[in-house]
CSV table of C-alpha atoms and ligand atoms in Angstrom, one decimal:
chain,number,residue,atom,x,y,z
A,1,UNK,CA,83.3,210.1,159.3
A,2,UNK,CA,82.2,208.2,162.3
A,3,UNK,CA,83.7,208.2,165.8
A,4,UNK,CA,84.3,205.0,167.7
A,5,UNK,CA,85.2,205.0,171.3
A,6,UNK,CA,87.3,202.0,172.5
A,7,UNK,CA,86.5,200.9,176.1
A,8,UNK,CA,89.5,198.8,177.0
A,9,UNK,CA,90.7,199.2,180.6
A,10,UNK,CA,87.4,199.6,182.3
A,11,UNK,CA,85.1,197.4,184.3
A,12,UNK,CA,81.6,196.3,183.1
A,13,UNK,CA,80.0,198.8,185.4
A,14,UNK,CA,82.3,201.6,184.2
A,15,UNK,CA,81.7,200.7,180.6
A,16,UNK,CA,77.9,200.9,181.0
A,17,UNK,CA,78.3,204.1,183.0
A,18,UNK,CA,80.4,205.7,180.2
A,19,UNK,CA,77.9,204.6,177.5
A,20,UNK,CA,75.1,206.2,179.6
A,21,UNK,CA,76.9,209.5,179.4
A,22,UNK,CA,77.6,209.5,175.6
A,23,UNK,CA,75.4,207.0,173.8
A,24,UNK,CA,73.6,209.8,172.0
A,25,UNK,CA,76.7,211.4,170.6
A,26,UNK,CA,78.9,208.4,169.8
A,27,UNK,CA,78.7,206.4,166.5
A,28,UNK,CA,80.2,203.1,167.6
A,29,UNK,CA,81.1,201.7,171.0
A,30,UNK,CA,83.9,199.2,171.1
A,31,UNK,CA,84.2,196.6,173.7
A,32,UNK,CA,88.0,196.4,173.7
A,33,UNK,CA,90.1,193.2,173.7
A,34,UNK,CA,91.2,193.6,177.3
A,35,UNK,CA,87.6,193.7,178.4
A,36,UNK,CA,86.8,190.6,176.3
A,37,UNK,CA,89.8,188.7,177.7
A,38,UNK,CA,88.7,189.6,181.2
A,39,UNK,CA,84.9,189.2,181.0
A,40,UNK,CA,84.2,187.2,177.8
A,41,UNK,CA,81.2,188.3,175.8
A,42,UNK,CA,79.2,189.6,178.8
A,43,UNK,CA,80.1,193.3,178.2
A,44,UNK,CA,79.0,193.0,174.5
A,45,UNK,CA,75.7,191.4,175.6
A,46,UNK,CA,75.1,194.0,178.4
A,47,UNK,CA,76.0,196.9,176.1
A,48,UNK,CA,73.7,195.8,173.3
A,49,UNK,CA,70.8,195.1,175.8
A,50,UNK,CA,71.2,198.4,177.5
A,51,UNK,CA,71.7,200.5,174.3
A,52,UNK,CA,70.1,198.6,171.5
A,53,UNK,CA,70.3,201.6,169.1
A,54,UNK,CA,74.1,201.8,169.6
A,55,UNK,CA,76.4,200.1,167.1
A,56,UNK,CA,78.5,197.7,169.3
A,57,UNK,CA,81.9,196.5,168.0
A,58,UNK,CA,83.4,193.4,169.7
A,59,UNK,CA,87.2,193.8,169.3
A,60,UNK,CA,87.7,190.0,169.3
A,61,UNK,CA,90.8,190.3,167.1
A,62,UNK,CA,90.1,186.7,165.9
A,63,UNK,CA,93.3,184.9,164.9
A,64,UNK,CA,91.9,181.4,164.4
A,65,UNK,CA,88.6,179.6,164.6
A,66,UNK,CA,86.9,182.3,162.6
A,67,UNK,CA,83.5,180.6,162.4
A,68,UNK,CA,83.0,179.8,166.1
A,69,UNK,CA,84.6,182.9,167.5
A,70,UNK,CA,82.7,185.3,165.2
A,71,UNK,CA,79.5,183.4,166.1
A,72,UNK,CA,80.1,183.9,169.9
A,73,UNK,CA,80.3,187.7,169.2
A,74,UNK,CA,77.3,187.8,167.0
A,75,UNK,CA,75.2,185.7,169.5
A,76,UNK,CA,76.1,188.2,172.2
A,77,UNK,CA,74.7,191.1,170.0
A,78,UNK,CA,77.8,192.5,168.3
A,79,UNK,CA,77.1,194.6,165.2
A,80,UNK,CA,80.7,194.5,164.1
A,81,UNK,CA,83.3,191.8,164.8
A,82,UNK,CA,87.1,192.1,164.4
A,83,UNK,CA,89.5,189.6,163.0
A,84,UNK,CA,93.3,190.0,162.5
A,85,UNK,CA,94.5,190.6,158.9
A,86,UNK,CA,97.4,188.3,159.8
A,87,UNK,CA,95.0,185.4,160.2
A,88,UNK,CA,94.7,182.8,157.4
A,89,UNK,CA,92.4,183.7,154.6
A,90,UNK,CA,90.2,180.7,155.6
A,91,UNK,CA,89.8,182.2,159.1
A,92,UNK,CA,88.8,185.6,157.7
A,93,UNK,CA,86.4,184.1,155.2
A,94,UNK,CA,84.8,181.9,157.8
A,95,UNK,CA,84.3,184.8,160.1
A,96,UNK,CA,82.9,187.0,157.3
A,97,UNK,CA,80.4,184.3,156.3
A,98,UNK,CA,79.0,184.0,159.9
A,99,UNK,CA,78.9,187.8,160.3
A,100,UNK,CA,77.3,188.5,157.0
A,101,UNK,CA,74.7,185.7,157.4
A,102,UNK,CA,73.6,187.6,160.5
A,103,UNK,CA,73.4,190.9,158.6
A,104,UNK,CA,76.4,192.2,160.6
A,105,UNK,CA,79.8,193.5,159.6
A,106,UNK,CA,83.4,192.3,159.7
A,107,UNK,CA,86.3,194.6,160.6
A,108,UNK,CA,89.9,193.5,159.7
A,109,UNK,CA,92.7,194.9,161.8
A,110,UNK,CA,96.1,195.2,160.0
A,111,UNK,CA,98.0,195.1,163.3
A,112,UNK,CA,101.5,193.8,162.7
A,113,UNK,CA,101.0,193.1,159.0
A,114,UNK,CA,104.4,193.8,157.2
A,115,UNK,CA,103.0,194.4,153.7
A,116,UNK,CA,100.0,196.5,154.3
A,117,UNK,CA,99.4,197.3,150.6
A,118,UNK,CA,99.4,193.7,149.4
A,119,UNK,CA,97.3,192.4,152.3
A,120,UNK,CA,94.7,195.3,152.0
A,121,UNK,CA,94.2,194.4,148.3
A,122,UNK,CA,93.6,190.7,149.3
A,123,UNK,CA,91.2,191.7,152.1
A,124,UNK,CA,89.3,194.0,149.7
A,125,UNK,CA,89.0,191.1,147.3
A,126,UNK,CA,87.6,188.9,150.1
A,127,UNK,CA,84.8,191.3,150.6
A,128,UNK,CA,85.4,192.4,154.2
A,129,UNK,CA,83.5,195.5,155.4
A,130,UNK,CA,86.3,197.5,157.1
A,131,UNK,CA,90.0,197.5,157.0
A,132,UNK,CA,91.8,199.3,159.8
A,133,UNK,CA,95.4,200.4,160.4
A,134,UNK,CA,96.5,200.1,164.0
A,135,UNK,CA,99.5,201.2,166.1
A,136,UNK,CA,99.6,198.7,169.0
A,137,UNK,CA,99.5,200.2,172.5
A,138,UNK,CA,102.9,198.6,173.2
A,139,UNK,CA,104.3,200.3,170.1
A,140,UNK,CA,102.8,203.7,170.7
A,141,UNK,CA,105.3,204.3,173.5
A,142,UNK,CA,108.0,204.5,170.8
A,143,UNK,CA,106.3,207.5,169.3
A,144,UNK,CA,104.9,205.6,166.3
A,145,UNK,CA,101.5,206.7,165.0
A,146,UNK,CA,99.1,205.1,162.5
A,147,UNK,CA,98.9,208.1,160.1
A,148,UNK,CA,101.4,207.0,157.4
A,149,UNK,CA,99.8,203.6,157.3
A,150,UNK,CA,96.4,205.2,157.0
A,151,UNK,CA,97.6,207.3,154.0
A,152,UNK,CA,98.9,204.1,152.3
A,153,UNK,CA,95.6,202.3,153.0
A,154,UNK,CA,93.5,205.1,151.6
A,155,UNK,CA,95.6,205.0,148.4
A,156,UNK,CA,95.2,201.2,148.1
A,157,UNK,CA,91.5,200.4,148.7
A,158,UNK,CA,88.5,201.9,147.0
A,159,UNK,CA,85.4,199.9,147.9
A,160,UNK,CA,86.1,199.1,151.6
A,161,UNK,CA,85.6,201.4,154.5
A,162,UNK,CA,88.8,202.3,156.2
A,163,UNK,CA,89.6,203.1,159.8
A,164,UNK,CA,92.5,204.1,162.1
A,165,UNK,CA,93.4,203.4,165.7
A,166,UNK,CA,96.3,203.7,168.0
A,167,UNK,CA,96.8,206.5,170.4
A,168,UNK,CA,94.8,209.1,168.4
A,169,UNK,CA,94.1,212.3,170.3
A,170,UNK,CA,92.2,215.5,169.5
A,171,UNK,CA,95.6,217.1,168.7
A,172,UNK,CA,96.8,214.4,166.3
A,173,UNK,CA,93.4,213.9,164.6
A,174,UNK,CA,94.1,216.4,161.8
A,175,UNK,CA,96.9,214.0,160.6
A,176,UNK,CA,94.3,211.4,159.9
A,177,UNK,CA,91.8,213.7,158.2
A,178,UNK,CA,93.8,214.1,155.0
A,179,UNK,CA,93.2,210.4,154.3
A,180,UNK,CA,89.4,210.6,154.8
A,181,UNK,CA,89.0,207.6,157.0
A,182,UNK,CA,85.4,206.3,157.5
A,183,UNK,CA,86.0,205.6,161.2
A,184,UNK,CA,88.3,207.2,163.7
A,185,UNK,CA,88.9,205.1,166.8
A,186,UNK,CA,89.9,206.7,170.1
A,187,UNK,CA,90.4,205.0,173.4
A,188,UNK,CA,92.6,206.4,176.1
A,189,UNK,CA,92.3,210.0,174.8
A,190,UNK,CA,88.6,209.9,175.6
A,191,UNK,CA,88.2,207.4,178.5
A,192,UNK,CA,90.8,209.0,180.7
A,193,UNK,CA,89.4,212.5,180.2
A,194,UNK,CA,88.1,214.1,183.4
A,195,UNK,CA,84.8,214.9,181.6
A,196,UNK,CA,84.0,212.1,179.1
A,197,UNK,CA,81.0,213.8,177.4
A,198,UNK,CA,82.9,217.1,177.0
A,199,UNK,CA,85.9,215.2,175.5
A,200,UNK,CA,83.7,213.3,173.0
A,201,UNK,CA,82.0,216.5,172.0
A,202,UNK,CA,85.3,218.3,171.6
A,203,UNK,CA,86.6,215.4,169.5
A,204,UNK,CA,83.5,215.5,167.3
A,205,UNK,CA,83.8,219.3,166.9
A,206,UNK,CA,87.4,218.8,165.8
A,207,UNK,CA,86.3,216.3,163.2
A,208,UNK,CA,83.7,218.6,161.8
A,209,UNK,CA,86.1,221.6,161.7
A,210,UNK,CA,88.8,219.6,160.0
A,211,UNK,CA,86.3,218.2,157.5
A,212,UNK,CA,85.1,221.6,156.6
A,213,UNK,CA,88.7,222.8,156.2
A,214,UNK,CA,89.6,220.1,153.7
B,1,5RP,O1,92.5,197.9,170.0
B,1,5RP,C1,93.1,198.6,170.8
B,1,5RP,C2,94.3,198.1,171.4
B,1,5RP,O2,94.7,196.9,170.8
B,1,5RP,C3,92.5,199.9,171.3
B,1,5RP,O3,91.2,199.8,171.5
B,1,5RP,C4,92.8,201.0,170.2
B,1,5RP,O4,94.2,201.1,170.0
B,1,5RP,C5,92.3,202.3,170.6
B,1,5RP,O5,92.7,202.7,171.8
B,1,5RP,P1,93.8,203.9,172.1
B,1,5RP,O6,93.3,205.1,171.4
B,1,5RP,O7,93.9,204.0,173.6
B,1,5RP,O8,95.1,203.4,171.4
């Protein structure tokens, strides 16, 4: 299982400073949607140039214009590009074609999709690389978590890597482990920690402990 850190509410300088502290212990660094809205593709470009060995995910959450928007992210150096599952099949396929042509990967975010099971089957048939469940930040405040959706997703797809995001902390992590996700995404739980490196190491230790227990 890989750990992805989501850098959402930070400046470009803070993002690079954070990566400097943890680039050797993190699997994937996500340039979050708020950063992309604020700075465009510049943080993706800077992150990849500064840490070429790091897998950089551009959380573009593409909803339309799959070909052009995925191309912008790929040209900036993204290794993984995200598209919304709620987008049209044409959009997802167009993004997938651009990303795969460059030898990179497409992540589809199930955010807001009512029939997760049906849509996941369709996405798997489309040949995307990752499907992720996601409890939106604005919904997390109501106490909702992504773990039930993750269980459903794990029971639905067989040949596509699965991921979970949305307020995951070191304490709630065991609830995800039963579903054996390929990627766990954590944002605020890590980026607001007083000691980022210690928090990432503790998170990783927790993953290993829980994996060994299962
Ligand atoms: O994509 C996102 C918001 O749309 C976040 O990056 C994702 O939810 C992870 O952050 P957090 O752990 O703080 O919820």
